């Protein structure tokens, strides 16, 4: 059987194949960047037209009550909770991932006032590290951000660790941390854990409850398909919620915002983490993406995502094109992406994009390909590798215009 026939056979047996038609993707594009910006669900434009024309246009401010805009952040949060092993009332949609990191890190430090260290890994996504650095400066420099390699995390945890801050799936390599083990190790030292689920929510089953995670944040515009700049989410375990303070004590996080009390009193539960007025249009779009995820079986998503990645790696390595695998070879240790290193990674990525194969590049030399199992087929993977093969054989990447870098890579 040729690799192409193998791909077609795998597609024919794919239990998720029917989800492809629930997305609007352009003809002639193989989209391998859903880990950066998820595709557009077919239901979203229609829903947004309705919210804009009817709820905003006709019903105006009454819609906060009549169309339940005021409950959107908790309603969509409760739906996301089902995707990440959390309970209803543990997840709120609000702000961006970066802002939510700030809120939860600040709250975590106040719960461990005698401890000084935020522990993370050096390869964490920059915003996670930047937010920790900025917070430490704001708090007068009494704390320290300590970053180590993933292997050194268990020994770096000690009685001075206030919070372990990790992204479950590394954005560059796709390396998947053992959430249960690291959370248990942090707890054994009395530290709190804050997991960033940017590359795991919607990509694989996550069990915050089963792992006894304290705090988490995640992204709305990646695997949840919420649209560009979609609001993010945050999770605080039930047991911590009463004691947990948000540093951004805005009016919509007040126990009674419409009492217009001059003194702040936090709302019970997660609502206190809603600083200001929620972005209703973006939340409506995010809900469409989350509803689609809820209709799919996360175990099937994980199975297919691992198989897509394995197939991609095998095809590329068979061609012997000089790409070095930068992701774990074992699918169980990878998220839903595969990365390769190549010194000409940037122009090669541009040449692929020019030919309709959209992945992305992460400096200095990483070509990153995301496999969203709801809309990527095995045939897509085969075709993407065929295009890559042609680009390498003809050195089509070696053109000056493909080496000019845009602001966003
Ligand atoms: C994508 C991503 C973010 C994004 O943060 P924004 O505030 O939405 O820009 C944060 N952390 C990680 C690990 C990410 O992958």
Tab-separated table of C-alpha atoms and ligand atoms in Angstrom:
chain	number	residue	atom	x	y	z
A	1	UNK	CA	0.000	0.000	0.000
A	2	UNK	CA	1.385	3.452	-0.875
A	3	UNK	CA	1.450	6.121	1.858
A	4	UNK	CA	-1.357	7.923	0.054
A	5	UNK	CA	-3.548	4.798	0.044
A	6	UNK	CA	-2.727	4.317	3.706
A	7	UNK	CA	-3.869	7.900	4.414
A	8	UNK	CA	-7.139	7.369	2.567
A	9	UNK	CA	-7.766	4.151	4.471
A	10	UNK	CA	-7.159	5.871	7.826
A	11	UNK	CA	-9.557	8.663	6.801
A	12	UNK	CA	-12.209	6.102	5.881
A	13	UNK	CA	-12.013	4.670	9.429
A	14	UNK	CA	-11.887	8.055	11.192
A	15	UNK	CA	-14.773	8.480	13.677
A	16	UNK	CA	-14.221	12.275	13.672
A	17	UNK	CA	-14.289	12.690	9.882
A	18	UNK	CA	-17.758	14.247	10.000
A	19	UNK	CA	-16.539	17.275	11.977
A	20	UNK	CA	-14.647	18.689	8.984
A	21	UNK	CA	-17.866	20.007	7.448
A	22	UNK	CA	-18.630	21.967	10.627
A	23	UNK	CA	-15.738	24.292	9.771
A	24	UNK	CA	-15.357	26.872	7.020
A	25	UNK	CA	-11.894	26.434	5.534
A	26	UNK	CA	-10.761	27.904	2.217
A	27	UNK	CA	-10.399	25.650	-0.835
A	28	UNK	CA	-6.849	24.582	-1.509
A	29	UNK	CA	-5.579	25.233	2.012
A	30	UNK	CA	-4.170	22.588	4.340
A	31	UNK	CA	-4.399	24.228	7.722
A	32	UNK	CA	-1.755	23.018	10.176
A	33	UNK	CA	-1.830	26.044	12.470
A	34	UNK	CA	-4.932	25.492	14.576
A	35	UNK	CA	-2.618	25.456	17.578
A	36	UNK	CA	-2.065	29.177	16.977
A	37	UNK	CA	-5.427	30.314	15.598
A	38	UNK	CA	-8.199	27.731	15.381
A	39	UNK	CA	-10.351	27.512	12.252
A	40	UNK	CA	-13.763	29.162	11.845
A	41	UNK	CA	-16.725	26.990	12.881
A	42	UNK	CA	-19.540	27.052	10.334
A	43	UNK	CA	-22.011	28.079	13.055
A	44	UNK	CA	-20.088	31.171	14.143
A	45	UNK	CA	-20.897	33.747	11.390
A	46	UNK	CA	-24.622	32.986	11.670
A	47	UNK	CA	-24.556	33.269	15.465
A	48	UNK	CA	-22.606	36.527	15.360
A	49	UNK	CA	-25.026	37.982	12.794
A	50	UNK	CA	-27.866	37.154	15.182
A	51	UNK	CA	-26.151	38.643	18.231
A	52	UNK	CA	-25.260	41.795	16.318
A	53	UNK	CA	-28.513	42.352	14.432
A	54	UNK	CA	-31.061	41.208	17.011
A	55	UNK	CA	-29.492	41.260	20.456
A	56	UNK	CA	-27.375	44.378	20.017
A	57	UNK	CA	-29.220	46.111	17.161
A	58	UNK	CA	-32.806	45.621	18.274
A	59	UNK	CA	-32.827	44.682	21.923
A	60	UNK	CA	-29.958	46.955	22.909
A	61	UNK	CA	-29.110	47.199	26.585
A	62	UNK	CA	-32.061	45.022	27.593
A	63	UNK	CA	-30.067	42.059	26.238
A	64	UNK	CA	-27.908	41.925	29.367
A	65	UNK	CA	-30.962	40.391	31.015
A	66	UNK	CA	-33.187	39.116	28.211
A	67	UNK	CA	-30.387	37.399	26.268
A	68	UNK	CA	-28.416	36.563	29.414
A	69	UNK	CA	-25.286	38.434	28.359
A	70	UNK	CA	-24.493	38.895	32.030
A	71	UNK	CA	-24.169	35.105	32.482
A	72	UNK	CA	-22.112	34.413	29.343
A	73	UNK	CA	-18.743	34.311	31.123
A	74	UNK	CA	-19.854	31.688	33.621
A	75	UNK	CA	-22.009	29.776	31.116
A	76	UNK	CA	-19.159	29.336	28.627
A	77	UNK	CA	-16.809	28.715	31.566
A	78	UNK	CA	-18.991	25.830	32.731
A	79	UNK	CA	-18.857	24.350	29.234
A	80	UNK	CA	-15.055	24.621	29.088
A	81	UNK	CA	-14.952	22.972	32.533
A	82	UNK	CA	-16.317	19.806	30.905
A	83	UNK	CA	-13.338	19.727	28.527
A	84	UNK	CA	-10.681	20.019	31.240
A	85	UNK	CA	-11.956	17.843	34.055
A	86	UNK	CA	-13.264	20.717	36.181
A	87	UNK	CA	-16.601	21.143	37.934
A	88	UNK	CA	-19.303	23.664	37.123
A	89	UNK	CA	-18.433	26.863	38.979
A	90	UNK	CA	-14.672	26.385	38.698
A	91	UNK	CA	-14.039	28.091	35.343
A	92	UNK	CA	-14.689	31.652	34.201
A	93	UNK	CA	-14.092	33.112	30.747
A	94	UNK	CA	-12.413	36.507	31.005
A	95	UNK	CA	-9.615	38.706	29.736
A	96	UNK	CA	-6.569	37.257	27.958
A	97	UNK	CA	-4.371	34.365	29.035
A	98	UNK	CA	-1.664	36.858	30.012
A	99	UNK	CA	-4.004	38.883	32.246
A	100	UNK	CA	-5.377	35.721	33.838
A	101	UNK	CA	-1.838	34.545	34.558
A	102	UNK	CA	-1.264	37.826	36.377
A	103	UNK	CA	-4.450	37.495	38.407
A	104	UNK	CA	-3.797	33.909	39.458
A	105	UNK	CA	-0.074	34.299	40.124
A	106	UNK	CA	-0.747	37.333	42.311
A	107	UNK	CA	-3.482	35.495	44.212
A	108	UNK	CA	-1.257	32.432	44.615
A	109	UNK	CA	1.582	34.475	46.142
A	110	UNK	CA	-0.764	35.984	48.721
A	111	UNK	CA	-1.812	32.438	49.707
A	112	UNK	CA	1.846	31.520	50.348
A	113	UNK	CA	3.107	34.766	51.958
A	114	UNK	CA	6.150	33.179	53.596
A	115	UNK	CA	7.490	31.666	50.335
A	116	UNK	CA	9.560	33.514	47.765
A	117	UNK	CA	9.909	31.463	44.594
A	118	UNK	CA	7.842	31.113	41.423
A	119	UNK	CA	9.266	28.000	39.779
A	120	UNK	CA	8.947	27.491	36.027
A	121	UNK	CA	10.870	26.087	33.092
A	122	UNK	CA	13.238	28.138	30.961
A	123	UNK	CA	11.445	27.103	27.774
A	124	UNK	CA	8.012	28.248	28.951
A	125	UNK	CA	6.091	30.602	26.657
A	126	UNK	CA	7.548	34.095	27.084
A	127	UNK	CA	4.363	35.791	28.291
A	128	UNK	CA	4.143	33.365	31.205
A	129	UNK	CA	7.684	34.329	32.264
A	130	UNK	CA	7.211	38.041	31.527
A	131	UNK	CA	4.062	38.227	33.643
A	132	UNK	CA	5.896	36.590	36.544
A	133	UNK	CA	8.802	39.029	36.127
A	134	UNK	CA	6.496	42.070	36.049
A	135	UNK	CA	4.541	40.908	39.079
A	136	UNK	CA	7.741	40.346	41.060
A	137	UNK	CA	8.877	43.853	40.246
A	138	UNK	CA	5.498	45.291	41.259
A	139	UNK	CA	5.698	43.447	44.591
A	140	UNK	CA	9.023	45.100	45.360
A	141	UNK	CA	11.437	42.402	44.186
A	142	UNK	CA	10.997	40.231	47.274
A	143	UNK	CA	10.190	37.195	45.102
A	144	UNK	CA	12.233	35.315	42.551
A	145	UNK	CA	11.377	33.630	39.260
A	146	UNK	CA	13.486	30.489	39.057
A	147	UNK	CA	13.575	28.631	35.732
A	148	UNK	CA	15.074	25.183	35.241
A	149	UNK	CA	14.933	22.391	32.634
A	150	UNK	CA	11.918	20.035	32.780
A	151	UNK	CA	14.123	17.227	34.183
A	152	UNK	CA	15.266	19.430	37.060
A	153	UNK	CA	11.779	20.511	38.157
A	154	UNK	CA	11.232	17.795	40.795
A	155	UNK	CA	14.497	18.566	42.600
A	156	UNK	CA	14.050	22.346	42.278
A	157	UNK	CA	10.763	22.181	44.208
A	158	UNK	CA	11.296	22.944	47.884
A	159	UNK	CA	9.863	24.680	50.957
A	160	UNK	CA	10.593	28.076	49.395
A	161	UNK	CA	8.449	27.384	46.305
A	162	UNK	CA	5.219	29.382	46.434
A	163	UNK	CA	3.885	28.283	43.064
A	164	UNK	CA	4.904	25.956	40.256
A	165	UNK	CA	3.997	27.692	36.974
A	166	UNK	CA	4.023	25.405	33.929
A	167	UNK	CA	2.502	25.126	30.488
A	168	UNK	CA	1.264	21.582	30.044
A	169	UNK	CA	2.269	21.357	26.363
A	170	UNK	CA	5.372	23.266	25.279
A	171	UNK	CA	4.575	25.698	22.465
A	172	UNK	CA	7.778	24.997	20.538
A	173	UNK	CA	8.415	21.298	20.924
A	174	UNK	CA	4.982	19.984	21.841
A	175	UNK	CA	6.481	18.232	24.908
A	176	UNK	CA	3.662	17.135	27.237
A	177	UNK	CA	4.319	17.356	30.972
A	178	UNK	CA	3.041	14.746	33.416
A	179	UNK	CA	0.448	16.930	35.130
A	180	UNK	CA	-0.497	14.391	37.800
A	181	UNK	CA	3.089	13.673	38.878
A	182	UNK	CA	4.311	17.286	38.910
A	183	UNK	CA	1.219	18.511	40.730
A	184	UNK	CA	1.690	15.837	43.393
A	185	UNK	CA	5.390	16.707	43.739
A	186	UNK	CA	4.582	20.410	44.142
A	187	UNK	CA	1.919	19.655	46.738
A	188	UNK	CA	4.329	17.437	48.664
A	189	UNK	CA	6.497	20.556	49.112
A	190	UNK	CA	3.500	22.699	50.079
A	191	UNK	CA	3.528	24.689	46.830
A	192	UNK	CA	0.547	25.616	44.688
A	193	UNK	CA	0.421	24.704	40.974
A	194	UNK	CA	-0.700	26.925	38.126
A	195	UNK	CA	-1.031	25.126	34.778
A	196	UNK	CA	-1.288	26.964	31.476
A	197	UNK	CA	-3.533	24.901	29.198
A	198	UNK	CA	-3.024	27.040	26.063
A	199	UNK	CA	-1.973	24.026	23.981
A	200	UNK	CA	-3.947	21.348	25.780
A	201	UNK	CA	-7.549	22.508	26.306
A	202	UNK	CA	-9.488	20.996	23.399
A	203	UNK	CA	-6.418	19.127	22.140
A	204	UNK	CA	-6.346	16.272	24.647
A	205	UNK	CA	-8.244	15.097	27.716
A	206	UNK	CA	-7.199	17.181	30.740
A	207	UNK	CA	-8.164	16.124	34.256
A	208	UNK	CA	-7.723	19.109	36.568
A	209	UNK	CA	-9.937	17.541	39.227
A	210	UNK	CA	-8.302	14.115	39.099
A	211	UNK	CA	-4.837	15.700	39.304
A	212	UNK	CA	-5.974	17.971	42.171
A	213	UNK	CA	-4.747	21.045	40.326
A	214	UNK	CA	-5.101	24.337	42.209
A	215	UNK	CA	-5.093	26.899	39.413
A	216	UNK	CA	-5.134	26.986	35.630
A	217	UNK	CA	-5.509	29.330	32.698
A	218	UNK	CA	-6.112	28.644	29.019
A	219	UNK	CA	-6.627	30.149	25.629
A	220	UNK	CA	-9.864	30.612	23.652
A	221	UNK	CA	-8.488	31.096	20.139
A	222	UNK	CA	-6.340	27.973	19.736
A	223	UNK	CA	-7.955	24.525	19.996
A	224	UNK	CA	-11.266	25.973	21.233
A	225	UNK	CA	-11.725	27.766	17.897
A	226	UNK	CA	-13.074	30.938	19.499
A	227	UNK	CA	-11.664	33.350	16.908
A	228	UNK	CA	-8.817	35.870	16.842
A	229	UNK	CA	-8.317	37.447	20.253
A	230	UNK	CA	-11.058	35.306	21.824
A	231	UNK	CA	-11.252	35.736	25.598
A	232	UNK	CA	-9.290	33.269	27.711
A	233	UNK	CA	-10.376	31.266	30.757
A	234	UNK	CA	-9.209	30.724	34.305
A	235	UNK	CA	-9.775	27.945	36.825
A	236	UNK	CA	-9.597	28.033	40.613
A	237	UNK	CA	-10.273	24.766	42.481
A	238	UNK	CA	-13.441	24.957	44.604
A	239	UNK	CA	-11.580	24.554	47.913
A	240	UNK	CA	-9.407	27.594	47.208
A	241	UNK	CA	-12.061	29.938	45.884
A	242	UNK	CA	-13.199	31.588	49.117
A	243	UNK	CA	-9.677	32.510	50.221
A	244	UNK	CA	-8.486	33.465	46.746
A	245	UNK	CA	-8.314	37.194	46.001
A	246	UNK	CA	-8.099	38.780	42.585
A	247	UNK	CA	-5.674	41.701	42.396
A	248	UNK	CA	-7.942	43.289	39.781
A	249	UNK	CA	-10.899	44.193	41.996
A	250	UNK	CA	-13.182	45.548	39.283
A	251	UNK	CA	-16.858	46.316	39.632
A	252	UNK	CA	-18.202	43.223	37.822
A	253	UNK	CA	-16.322	41.051	40.290
A	254	UNK	CA	-18.160	42.762	43.155
A	255	UNK	CA	-20.734	40.815	45.144
A	256	UNK	CA	-23.403	43.343	44.107
A	257	UNK	CA	-22.202	45.420	41.166
A	258	UNK	CA	-25.528	47.183	40.768
A	259	UNK	CA	-25.624	48.302	44.379
A	260	UNK	CA	-22.824	50.711	43.348
A	261	UNK	CA	-21.340	50.410	46.810
A	262	UNK	CA	-18.187	52.562	47.151
A	263	UNK	CA	-16.389	49.683	48.924
A	264	UNK	CA	-15.211	46.529	47.163
A	265	UNK	CA	-16.583	43.194	48.326
A	266	UNK	CA	-15.685	40.179	46.186
A	267	UNK	CA	-18.439	38.097	44.617
A	268	UNK	CA	-18.513	34.478	45.759
A	269	UNK	CA	-16.845	31.844	43.572
A	270	UNK	CA	-15.302	32.609	40.198
A	271	UNK	CA	-17.273	35.769	39.426
A	272	UNK	CA	-14.806	37.837	41.473
A	273	UNK	CA	-12.255	37.163	38.715
A	274	UNK	CA	-14.400	39.052	36.216
A	275	UNK	CA	-12.793	42.421	36.428
A	276	UNK	CA	-14.849	44.436	33.949
A	277	UNK	CA	-17.519	44.168	31.265
A	278	UNK	CA	-17.168	40.967	29.214
A	279	UNK	CA	-16.649	41.060	25.407
A	280	UNK	CA	-20.100	39.796	24.380
A	281	UNK	CA	-19.429	39.338	20.650
A	282	UNK	CA	-16.196	37.443	21.266
A	283	UNK	CA	-17.843	35.331	23.942
A	284	UNK	CA	-20.670	34.424	21.566
A	285	UNK	CA	-18.087	33.316	18.985
A	286	UNK	CA	-16.143	31.342	21.581
A	287	UNK	CA	-19.303	29.549	22.658
A	288	UNK	CA	-19.775	28.232	19.096
A	289	UNK	CA	-16.253	26.790	19.127
A	290	UNK	CA	-16.688	25.250	22.568
A	291	UNK	CA	-20.078	23.733	21.649
A	292	UNK	CA	-18.450	22.012	18.698
A	293	UNK	CA	-15.688	20.615	20.929
A	294	UNK	CA	-18.292	19.333	23.373
A	295	UNK	CA	-19.933	17.344	20.595
A	296	UNK	CA	-16.684	15.443	19.959
A	297	UNK	CA	-15.174	12.662	22.046
A	298	UNK	CA	-11.898	13.905	23.555
A	299	UNK	CA	-10.488	10.372	23.682
A	300	UNK	CA	-11.081	10.031	19.937
A	301	UNK	CA	-9.510	13.464	19.432
A	302	UNK	CA	-6.419	12.345	21.319
A	303	UNK	CA	-6.183	9.038	19.428
A	304	UNK	CA	-6.409	10.754	16.061
A	305	UNK	CA	-4.035	13.543	17.037
A	306	UNK	CA	-1.348	11.044	18.049
A	307	UNK	CA	-1.874	9.054	14.841
A	308	UNK	CA	-1.693	12.206	12.665
A	309	UNK	CA	1.579	13.200	14.335
A	310	UNK	CA	3.080	9.709	13.972
A	311	UNK	CA	2.104	9.568	10.296
A	312	UNK	CA	3.626	13.014	9.664
A	313	UNK	CA	6.917	12.125	11.371
A	314	UNK	CA	7.195	8.818	9.493
A	315	UNK	CA	6.550	10.449	6.101
A	316	UNK	CA	9.081	13.246	6.670
A	317	UNK	CA	11.797	10.971	8.011
A	318	UNK	CA	11.304	8.536	5.108
A	319	UNK	CA	12.175	11.324	2.679
A	320	UNK	CA	15.488	12.098	4.413
A	321	UNK	CA	15.287	15.847	3.749
A	322	UNK	CA	17.549	16.993	6.583
A	323	UNK	CA	14.849	17.901	9.114
A	324	UNK	CA	15.625	17.070	12.743
A	325	UNK	CA	12.682	16.092	14.924
A	326	UNK	CA	12.291	18.638	17.743
A	327	UNK	CA	9.259	16.951	19.353
A	328	UNK	CA	9.139	13.805	21.446
A	329	UNK	CA	8.997	10.749	19.221
A	330	UNK	CA	6.582	8.978	21.557
A	331	UNK	CA	3.087	10.285	20.782
A	332	UNK	CA	2.085	9.885	24.452
A	333	UNK	CA	4.668	12.556	25.339
A	334	UNK	CA	3.497	15.023	22.683
A	335	UNK	CA	0.621	17.454	22.504
A	336	UNK	CA	-1.175	17.900	19.181
A	337	UNK	CA	1.761	19.381	17.266
A	338	UNK	CA	4.997	18.220	15.675
A	339	UNK	CA	8.051	20.429	15.239
A	340	UNK	CA	11.157	19.973	13.147
A	341	UNK	CA	14.378	21.980	13.125
A	342	UNK	CA	15.984	23.227	9.932
A	343	UNK	CA	18.452	26.083	9.470
A	344	UNK	CA	16.253	27.449	6.620
A	345	UNK	CA	13.054	26.998	8.635
A	346	UNK	CA	11.722	30.486	7.979
A	347	UNK	CA	11.849	30.570	4.151
A	348	UNK	CA	10.734	26.923	3.971
A	349	UNK	CA	7.667	27.781	6.064
A	350	UNK	CA	6.972	30.754	3.779
A	351	UNK	CA	7.303	28.599	0.664
A	352	UNK	CA	4.822	26.109	2.160
A	353	UNK	CA	2.357	28.878	3.012
A	354	UNK	CA	2.642	30.199	-0.549
A	355	UNK	CA	1.550	26.732	-1.710
A	356	UNK	CA	-1.405	26.540	0.669
A	357	UNK	CA	0.200	24.501	3.467
A	358	UNK	CA	-0.097	26.714	6.535
A	359	UNK	CA	2.150	25.921	9.475
A	360	UNK	CA	4.306	28.397	11.351
A	361	UNK	CA	7.852	29.184	12.329
A	362	UNK	CA	9.250	29.766	15.795
A	363	UNK	CA	12.704	31.313	16.087
A	364	UNK	CA	15.443	30.363	15.738
A	365	UNK	CA	14.890	27.267	13.573
A	366	UNK	CA	11.600	25.519	14.386
A	367	UNK	CA	8.968	24.587	11.809
A	368	UNK	CA	5.789	23.901	13.739
A	369	UNK	CA	2.793	21.932	12.481
A	370	UNK	CA	-0.427	21.647	14.477
A	371	UNK	CA	-2.893	18.821	13.926
A	372	UNK	CA	-6.413	19.711	14.958
A	373	UNK	CA	-8.196	16.366	14.635
A	374	UNK	CA	-11.599	17.956	14.037
A	375	UNK	CA	-10.581	19.341	10.660
A	376	UNK	CA	-7.237	17.824	9.622
A	377	UNK	CA	-7.297	14.518	7.716
A	378	UNK	CA	-4.588	11.936	7.086
A	379	UNK	CA	-4.821	12.874	3.414
A	380	UNK	CA	-4.039	16.496	4.393
A	381	UNK	CA	-0.913	15.278	6.169
A	382	UNK	CA	0.151	13.236	3.140
A	383	UNK	CA	-0.414	16.198	0.819
A	384	UNK	CA	1.428	18.613	3.116
A	385	UNK	CA	4.477	16.353	3.114
A	386	UNK	CA	4.285	15.992	-0.684
A	387	UNK	CA	4.350	19.800	-0.976
A	388	UNK	CA	7.261	20.002	1.464
A	389	UNK	CA	9.109	17.390	-0.579
A	390	UNK	CA	8.631	19.437	-3.762
A	391	UNK	CA	9.751	22.655	-2.024
A	392	UNK	CA	12.954	20.970	-0.851
A	393	UNK	CA	13.710	19.151	-4.108
A	394	UNK	CA	13.357	22.313	-6.200
A	395	UNK	CA	14.886	24.613	-3.498
A	396	UNK	CA	11.803	26.781	-4.048
A	397	UNK	CA	12.405	28.276	-0.597
A	398	UNK	CA	15.662	29.888	-1.707
A	399	UNK	CA	14.217	33.208	-2.887
A	400	UNK	CA	14.891	36.612	-1.329
A	401	UNK	CA	11.195	37.501	-0.910
A	402	UNK	CA	10.610	34.370	1.209
A	403	UNK	CA	13.297	35.493	3.657
A	404	UNK	CA	11.669	38.833	4.527
A	405	UNK	CA	10.100	38.507	7.949
A	406	UNK	CA	6.651	39.903	8.740
A	407	UNK	CA	5.837	41.303	12.190
A	408	UNK	CA	3.997	38.090	13.053
A	409	UNK	CA	5.746	34.819	12.227
B	1	LIG	C1	-0.836	31.297	23.154
B	1	LIG	C2	-0.292	31.342	24.514
B	1	LIG	C3	-0.542	32.442	25.349
B	1	LIG	C4	-1.300	33.599	24.784
B	1	LIG	O1	-1.455	34.651	25.665
B	1	LIG	P1	-2.358	35.884	25.237
B	1	LIG	O2	-2.498	36.660	26.465
B	1	LIG	O3	-3.632	35.339	24.676
B	1	LIG	O4	-1.647	36.620	24.140
B	1	LIG	C5	-0.067	32.390	26.647
B	1	LIG	N1	0.644	31.334	27.106
B	1	LIG	C6	0.906	30.265	26.303
B	1	LIG	C7	1.672	29.116	26.832
B	1	LIG	C8	0.464	30.246	24.987
B	1	LIG	O5	0.733	29.217	24.200
